[in-house]
Amino acid sequence: MAAVTSLSFAKLTSQSSSDRKLSVSSTHLVSNFDACRFRLNQSCDMIGVRVSTHSSSSRLVVRCMSSSTDVPTVSQTKANFLQAYKRPIPSIYNTVLQELIVQHHLMRYKRTHCYDAVFALGFVTVYDRLMEGYPSDEDREAIFRAYIKALQEEPEQYRSDAQKLEEWARSQTASTLVDFSTKEGDVESILKDISERARTKESFSYSRFFAIGLFRLLELANGTEPTILEKLCAALNIDKRSVDRDLDVYRNLLTKLVQAKELLKEYVEREKKKAEERTGSPTANEAVTKCLGEYQHGGL
């Protein structure tokens, strides 16, 4: 089973299904999630508090910029995750998670980063799609909680904010979503606040999770046309070229993961058939079960 734990996504498109080898490198799957430049101000930074008055119910927005002494290392974050979730994770998922948590760490502790609901929606969308088909729904959610807590954030907040934005987007059309600045409401206030921060560069750090969150809003509002995305980016003071580039990276990542899952399915079916031919009895299923067990334990 050593071959399964090292599947090379770079070669998937150039090999036939019968000839492809299960040889994967963990550096290829999420390598396009380029590492953010991680710079820390050595002096003690300030904590800013501002009240948004975009809606009738004023929303308190707290901006926190950590001093360098408050920032954990990537190794500490990864160790926190492994400590919080100790069960084996199949390597096809673990490869993605280990790369993803590194990139998320760099975004999370960037000095200008400020959590917002669109960022949360983007991450939740990425996580749910990457982990689609995981053997256990309960384990998938437990991994999500361990992952977010490893970054010293609240998994409930991520889920709650993502759900709020999804429900809101489903009730919108492409035009009403883009015209958020003329309306009042909780989500409208969130988007107005983001627009203002992006305009002034105050406690705002663009990221790929943010781009994916924007696209998810448009998906749910049935407004994925390039012109609609361009209008939304303009309303939020976001560079559309960056969003387009990052959405391409995201789509390519999903495509590679789907290919890898199909390859794994072919492998399991092939091993099951071989076991049946060798034994000619129901013990073939036991052999496949043992094979999968070894595969899962090899994922750590």
mmCIF file of N, CA, C and O in Angstrom, residues 157-218:
data_model
loop_
_atom_site.group_PDB
_atom_site.id
_atom_site.type_symbol
_atom_site.label_atom_id
_atom_site.label_comp_id
_atom_site.label_asym_id
_atom_site.label_seq_id
_atom_site.Cartn_x
_atom_site.Cartn_y
_atom_site.Cartn_z
ATOM 1 N N GLN A 157 -18.302 29.769 14.522
ATOM 2 C CA GLN A 157 -18.435 31.062 13.851
ATOM 3 C C GLN A 157 -18.285 30.910 12.345
ATOM 4 O O GLN A 157 -19.029 31.516 11.565
ATOM 5 N N TYR A 158 -17.318 30.104 11.920
ATOM 6 C CA TYR A 158 -17.139 29.852 10.488
ATOM 7 C C TYR A 158 -18.415 29.272 9.887
ATOM 8 O O TYR A 158 -18.899 29.750 8.844
ATOM 9 N N ARG A 159 -18.954 28.242 10.522
ATOM 10 C CA ARG A 159 -20.152 27.586 9.998
ATOM 11 C C ARG A 159 -21.349 28.531 10.008
ATOM 12 O O ARG A 159 -22.120 28.601 9.047
ATOM 13 N N SER A 160 -21.512 29.254 11.109
ATOM 14 C CA SER A 160 -22.647 30.161 11.246
ATOM 15 C C SER A 160 -22.597 31.288 10.225
ATOM 16 O O SER A 160 -23.600 31.608 9.567
ATOM 17 N N ASP A 161 -21.436 31.913 10.072
ATOM 18 C CA ASP A 161 -21.298 33.015 9.122
ATOM 19 C C ASP A 161 -21.478 32.538 7.687
ATOM 20 O O ASP A 161 -22.098 33.216 6.859
ATOM 21 N N ALA A 162 -20.929 31.363 7.380
ATOM 22 C CA ALA A 162 -21.082 30.819 6.032
ATOM 23 C C ALA A 162 -22.546 30.524 5.730
ATOM 24 O O ALA A 162 -23.049 30.837 4.641
ATOM 25 N N GLN A 163 -23.241 29.954 6.701
ATOM 26 C CA GLN A 163 -24.660 29.651 6.506
ATOM 27 C C GLN A 163 -25.486 30.920 6.320
ATOM 28 O O GLN A 163 -26.376 30.987 5.473
ATOM 29 N N LYS A 164 -25.158 31.953 7.105
ATOM 30 C CA LYS A 164 -25.883 33.225 6.989
ATOM 31 C C LYS A 164 -25.742 33.812 5.588
ATOM 32 O O LYS A 164 -26.725 34.244 4.974
ATOM 33 N N LEU A 165 -24.518 33.818 5.067
ATOM 34 C CA LEU A 165 -24.292 34.365 3.735
ATOM 35 C C LEU A 165 -24.941 33.518 2.649
ATOM 36 O O LEU A 165 -25.479 34.047 1.668
ATOM 37 N N GLU A 166 -24.913 32.208 2.818
ATOM 38 C CA GLU A 166 -25.539 31.335 1.826
ATOM 39 C C GLU A 166 -27.045 31.550 1.776
ATOM 40 O O GLU A 166 -27.637 31.642 0.683
ATOM 41 N N GLU A 167 -27.668 31.629 2.935
ATOM 42 C CA GLU A 167 -29.116 31.847 2.981
ATOM 43 C C GLU A 167 -29.483 33.192 2.358
ATOM 44 O O GLU A 167 -30.476 33.308 1.638
ATOM 45 N N TRP A 168 -28.681 34.200 2.642
ATOM 46 C CA TRP A 168 -28.936 35.521 2.077
ATOM 47 C C TRP A 168 -28.786 35.499 0.559
ATOM 48 O O TRP A 168 -29.629 36.028 -0.170
ATOM 49 N N ALA A 169 -27.714 34.873 0.067
ATOM 50 C CA ALA A 169 -27.446 34.856 -1.374
ATOM 51 C C ALA A 169 -28.543 34.125 -2.136
ATOM 52 O O ALA A 169 -28.888 34.507 -3.265
ATOM 53 N N ARG A 170 -29.100 33.084 -1.546
ATOM 54 C CA ARG A 170 -30.184 32.344 -2.216
ATOM 55 C C ARG A 170 -31.422 33.205 -2.427
ATOM 56 O O ARG A 170 -32.233 32.927 -3.317
ATOM 57 N N SER A 171 -31.566 34.224 -1.600
ATOM 58 C CA SER A 171 -32.739 35.091 -1.711
ATOM 59 C C SER A 171 -32.499 36.288 -2.635
ATOM 60 O O SER A 171 -33.385 37.120 -2.816
ATOM 61 N N GLN A 172 -31.293 36.352 -3.214
ATOM 62 C CA GLN A 172 -30.929 37.485 -4.048
ATOM 63 C C GLN A 172 -30.943 37.115 -5.533
ATOM 64 O O GLN A 172 -30.901 35.948 -5.903
ATOM 65 N N THR A 173 -31.000 38.149 -6.352
ATOM 66 C CA THR A 173 -30.703 37.996 -7.777
ATOM 67 C C THR A 173 -29.315 38.582 -8.003
ATOM 68 O O THR A 173 -28.733 39.198 -7.094
ATOM 69 N N ALA A 174 -28.788 38.395 -9.196
ATOM 70 C CA ALA A 174 -27.464 38.942 -9.485
ATOM 71 C C ALA A 174 -27.433 40.455 -9.290
ATOM 72 O O ALA A 174 -26.485 41.002 -8.710
ATOM 73 N N SER A 175 -28.489 41.130 -9.717
ATOM 74 C CA SER A 175 -28.503 42.597 -9.631
ATOM 75 C C SER A 175 -28.659 43.079 -8.195
ATOM 76 O O SER A 175 -28.003 44.038 -7.783
ATOM 77 N N THR A 176 -29.520 42.436 -7.404
ATOM 78 C CA THR A 176 -29.698 42.883 -6.015
ATOM 79 C C THR A 176 -28.459 42.591 -5.180
ATOM 80 O O THR A 176 -28.142 43.337 -4.261
ATOM 81 N N LEU A 177 -27.751 41.511 -5.506
ATOM 82 C CA LEU A 177 -26.525 41.200 -4.770
ATOM 83 C C LEU A 177 -25.475 42.273 -5.019
ATOM 84 O O LEU A 177 -24.834 42.759 -4.082
ATOM 85 N N VAL A 178 -25.316 42.657 -6.273
ATOM 86 C CA VAL A 178 -24.325 43.672 -6.621
ATOM 87 C C VAL A 178 -24.678 45.030 -6.028
ATOM 88 O O VAL A 178 -23.786 45.821 -5.677
ATOM 89 N N ASP A 179 -25.971 45.300 -5.852
ATOM 90 C CA ASP A 179 -26.426 46.597 -5.327
ATOM 91 C C ASP A 179 -26.549 46.606 -3.807
ATOM 92 O O ASP A 179 -27.361 47.347 -3.247
ATOM 93 N N PHE A 180 -25.740 45.802 -3.114
ATOM 94 C CA PHE A 180 -25.830 45.697 -1.661
ATOM 95 C C PHE A 180 -25.655 47.044 -0.963
ATOM 96 O O PHE A 180 -26.208 47.277 0.114
ATOM 97 N N SER A 181 -24.889 47.939 -1.562
ATOM 98 C CA SER A 181 -24.581 49.207 -0.895
ATOM 99 C C SER A 181 -25.795 50.113 -0.749
ATOM 100 O O SER A 181 -25.780 51.046 0.060
ATOM 101 N N THR A 182 -26.849 49.835 -1.499
ATOM 102 C CA THR A 182 -28.058 50.674 -1.435
ATOM 103 C C THR A 182 -29.100 50.099 -0.487
ATOM 104 O O THR A 182 -30.175 50.675 -0.351
ATOM 105 N N LYS A 183 -28.774 48.988 0.158
ATOM 106 C CA LYS A 183 -29.761 48.299 1.004
ATOM 107 C C LYS A 183 -29.273 48.200 2.440
ATOM 108 O O LYS A 183 -28.101 48.422 2.738
ATOM 109 N N GLU A 184 -30.213 47.868 3.313
ATOM 110 C CA GLU A 184 -29.902 47.689 4.731
ATOM 111 C C GLU A 184 -30.102 46.234 5.118
ATOM 112 O O GLU A 184 -30.947 45.535 4.562
ATOM 113 N N GLY A 185 -29.306 45.771 6.071
ATOM 114 C CA GLY A 185 -29.415 44.396 6.542
ATOM 115 C C GLY A 185 -28.089 43.919 7.093
ATOM 116 O O GLY A 185 -27.052 44.568 6.902
ATOM 117 N N ASP A 186 -28.114 42.775 7.773
ATOM 118 C CA ASP A 186 -26.892 42.267 8.392
ATOM 119 C C ASP A 186 -25.813 41.961 7.358
ATOM 120 O O ASP A 186 -24.657 42.372 7.503
ATOM 121 N N VAL A 187 -26.186 41.214 6.327
ATOM 122 C CA VAL A 187 -25.187 40.840 5.329
ATOM 123 C C VAL A 187 -24.752 42.060 4.522
ATOM 124 O O VAL A 187 -23.568 42.224 4.211
ATOM 125 N N GLU A 188 -25.705 42.930 4.204
ATOM 126 C CA GLU A 188 -25.346 44.153 3.497
ATOM 127 C C GLU A 188 -24.328 44.967 4.291
ATOM 128 O O GLU A 188 -23.392 45.537 3.726
ATOM 129 N N SER A 189 -24.495 45.005 5.605
ATOM 130 C CA SER A 189 -23.549 45.731 6.458
ATOM 131 C C SER A 189 -22.163 45.093 6.427
ATOM 132 O O SER A 189 -21.141 45.775 6.430
ATOM 133 N N ILE A 190 -22.127 43.766 6.402
ATOM 134 C CA ILE A 190 -20.847 43.055 6.314
ATOM 135 C C ILE A 190 -20.134 43.427 5.017
ATOM 136 O O ILE A 190 -18.928 43.731 5.007
ATOM 137 N N LEU A 191 -20.876 43.415 3.906
ATOM 138 C CA LEU A 191 -20.273 43.732 2.609
ATOM 139 C C LEU A 191 -19.840 45.198 2.536
ATOM 140 O O LEU A 191 -18.783 45.514 1.961
ATOM 141 N N LYS A 192 -20.625 46.093 3.111
ATOM 142 C CA LYS A 192 -20.250 47.511 3.131
ATOM 143 C C LYS A 192 -18.968 47.713 3.936
ATOM 144 O O LYS A 192 -18.098 48.510 3.555
ATOM 145 N N ASP A 193 -18.870 47.008 5.038
ATOM 146 C CA ASP A 193 -17.677 47.133 5.876
ATOM 147 C C ASP A 193 -16.441 46.637 5.128
ATOM 148 O O ASP A 193 -15.367 47.261 5.183
ATOM 149 N N ILE A 194 -16.591 45.520 4.426
ATOM 150 C CA ILE A 194 -15.480 44.990 3.635
ATOM 151 C C ILE A 194 -15.082 45.988 2.556
ATOM 152 O O ILE A 194 -13.891 46.249 2.329
ATOM 153 N N SER A 195 -16.068 46.551 1.877
ATOM 154 C CA SER A 195 -15.802 47.518 0.815
ATOM 155 C C SER A 195 -15.017 48.711 1.339
ATOM 156 O O SER A 195 -14.059 49.171 0.707
ATOM 157 N N GLU A 196 -15.408 49.202 2.511
ATOM 158 C CA GLU A 196 -14.723 50.350 3.095
ATOM 159 C C GLU A 196 -13.293 50.000 3.495
ATOM 160 O O GLU A 196 -12.350 50.765 3.254
ATOM 161 N N ARG A 197 -13.108 48.841 4.102
ATOM 162 C CA ARG A 197 -11.766 48.432 4.509
ATOM 163 C C ARG A 197 -10.869 48.194 3.305
ATOM 164 O O ARG A 197 -9.685 48.525 3.320
ATOM 165 N N ALA A 198 -11.431 47.599 2.249
ATOM 166 C CA ALA A 198 -10.642 47.358 1.039
ATOM 167 C C ALA A 198 -10.269 48.675 0.357
ATOM 168 O O ALA A 198 -9.170 48.811 -0.199
ATOM 169 N N ARG A 199 -11.168 49.631 0.415
ATOM 170 C CA ARG A 199 -10.905 50.934 -0.210
ATOM 171 C C ARG A 199 -9.786 51.667 0.504
ATOM 172 O O ARG A 199 -8.900 52.257 -0.134
ATOM 173 N N THR A 200 -9.813 51.646 1.821
ATOM 174 C CA THR A 200 -8.822 52.387 2.602
ATOM 175 C C THR A 200 -7.595 51.563 2.961
ATOM 176 O O THR A 200 -6.659 52.065 3.564
ATOM 177 N N LYS A 201 -7.635 50.253 2.607
ATOM 178 C CA LYS A 201 -6.560 49.316 2.961
ATOM 179 C C LYS A 201 -6.427 49.169 4.473
ATOM 180 O O LYS A 201 -5.357 48.805 4.988
ATOM 181 N N GLU A 202 -7.510 49.435 5.182
ATOM 182 C CA GLU A 202 -7.497 49.348 6.644
ATOM 183 C C GLU A 202 -7.892 47.945 7.093
ATOM 184 O O GLU A 202 -9.016 47.508 6.901
ATOM 185 N N SER A 203 -6.962 47.227 7.683
ATOM 186 C CA SER A 203 -7.219 45.887 8.198
ATOM 187 C C SER A 203 -7.918 45.004 7.172
ATOM 188 O O SER A 203 -8.889 44.306 7.472
ATOM 189 N N PHE A 204 -7.419 45.020 5.962
ATOM 190 C CA PHE A 204 -7.969 44.138 4.933
ATOM 191 C C PHE A 204 -6.834 43.474 4.183
ATOM 192 O O PHE A 204 -5.905 44.138 3.717
ATOM 193 N N SER A 205 -6.911 42.168 4.071
ATOM 194 C CA SER A 205 -5.904 41.407 3.334
ATOM 195 C C SER A 205 -6.630 40.455 2.401
ATOM 196 O O SER A 205 -7.264 39.503 2.847
ATOM 197 N N TYR A 206 -6.557 40.723 1.126
ATOM 198 C CA TYR A 206 -7.206 39.864 0.126
ATOM 199 C C TYR A 206 -6.592 38.465 0.161
ATOM 200 O O TYR A 206 -5.386 38.312 0.373
ATOM 201 N N SER A 207 -7.423 37.456 -0.059
ATOM 202 C CA SER A 207 -6.933 36.073 -0.078
ATOM 203 C C SER A 207 -7.773 35.239 -1.026
ATOM 204 O O SER A 207 -8.844 35.654 -1.474
ATOM 205 N N ARG A 208 -7.298 34.046 -1.334
ATOM 206 C CA ARG A 208 -8.041 33.149 -2.217
ATOM 207 C C ARG A 208 -9.328 32.664 -1.567
ATOM 208 O O ARG A 208 -10.324 32.431 -2.252
ATOM 209 N N PHE A 209 -9.327 32.506 -0.259
ATOM 210 C CA PHE A 209 -10.578 32.126 0.400
ATOM 211 C C PHE A 209 -11.628 33.213 0.201
ATOM 212 O O PHE A 209 -12.813 32.928 0.008
ATOM 213 N N PHE A 210 -11.192 34.456 0.249
ATOM 214 C CA PHE A 210 -12.124 35.564 0.027
ATOM 215 C C PHE A 210 -12.683 35.498 -1.391
ATOM 216 O O PHE A 210 -13.884 35.665 -1.603
ATOM 217 N N ALA A 211 -11.831 35.247 -2.372
ATOM 218 C CA ALA A 211 -12.275 35.164 -3.769
ATOM 219 C C ALA A 211 -13.289 34.048 -3.951
ATOM 220 O O ALA A 211 -14.317 34.214 -4.633
ATOM 221 N N ILE A 212 -13.042 32.910 -3.324
ATOM 222 C CA ILE A 212 -13.958 31.775 -3.443
ATOM 223 C C ILE A 212 -15.279 32.082 -2.744
ATOM 224 O O ILE A 212 -16.351 31.687 -3.212
ATOM 225 N N GLY A 213 -15.211 32.812 -1.627
ATOM 226 C CA GLY A 213 -16.431 33.242 -0.949
ATOM 227 C C GLY A 213 -17.291 34.123 -1.835
ATOM 228 O O GLY A 213 -18.521 33.976 -1.903
ATOM 229 N N LEU A 214 -16.651 35.052 -2.558
ATOM 230 C CA LEU A 214 -17.384 35.916 -3.491
ATOM 231 C C LEU A 214 -18.068 35.091 -4.574
ATOM 232 O O LEU A 214 -19.242 35.303 -4.898
ATOM 233 N N PHE A 215 -17.326 34.160 -5.131
ATOM 234 C CA PHE A 215 -17.886 33.356 -6.216
ATOM 235 C C PHE A 215 -19.036 32.485 -5.713
ATOM 236 O O PHE A 215 -20.016 32.268 -6.426
ATOM 237 N N ARG A 216 -18.931 32.003 -4.490
ATOM 238 C CA ARG A 216 -20.010 31.190 -3.916
ATOM 239 C C ARG A 216 -21.286 32.020 -3.780
ATOM 240 O O ARG A 216 -22.394 31.529 -4.049
ATOM 241 N N LEU A 217 -21.149 33.276 -3.376
ATOM 242 C CA LEU A 217 -22.311 34.164 -3.309
ATOM 243 C C LEU A 217 -22.975 34.284 -4.677
ATOM 244 O O LEU A 217 -24.204 34.215 -4.797
ATOM 245 N N LEU A 218 -22.166 34.465 -5.705
ATOM 246 C CA LEU A 218 -22.701 34.612 -7.055
ATOM 247 C C LEU A 218 -23.339 33.311 -7.546
ATOM 248 O O LEU A 218 -24.360 33.331 -8.237
#
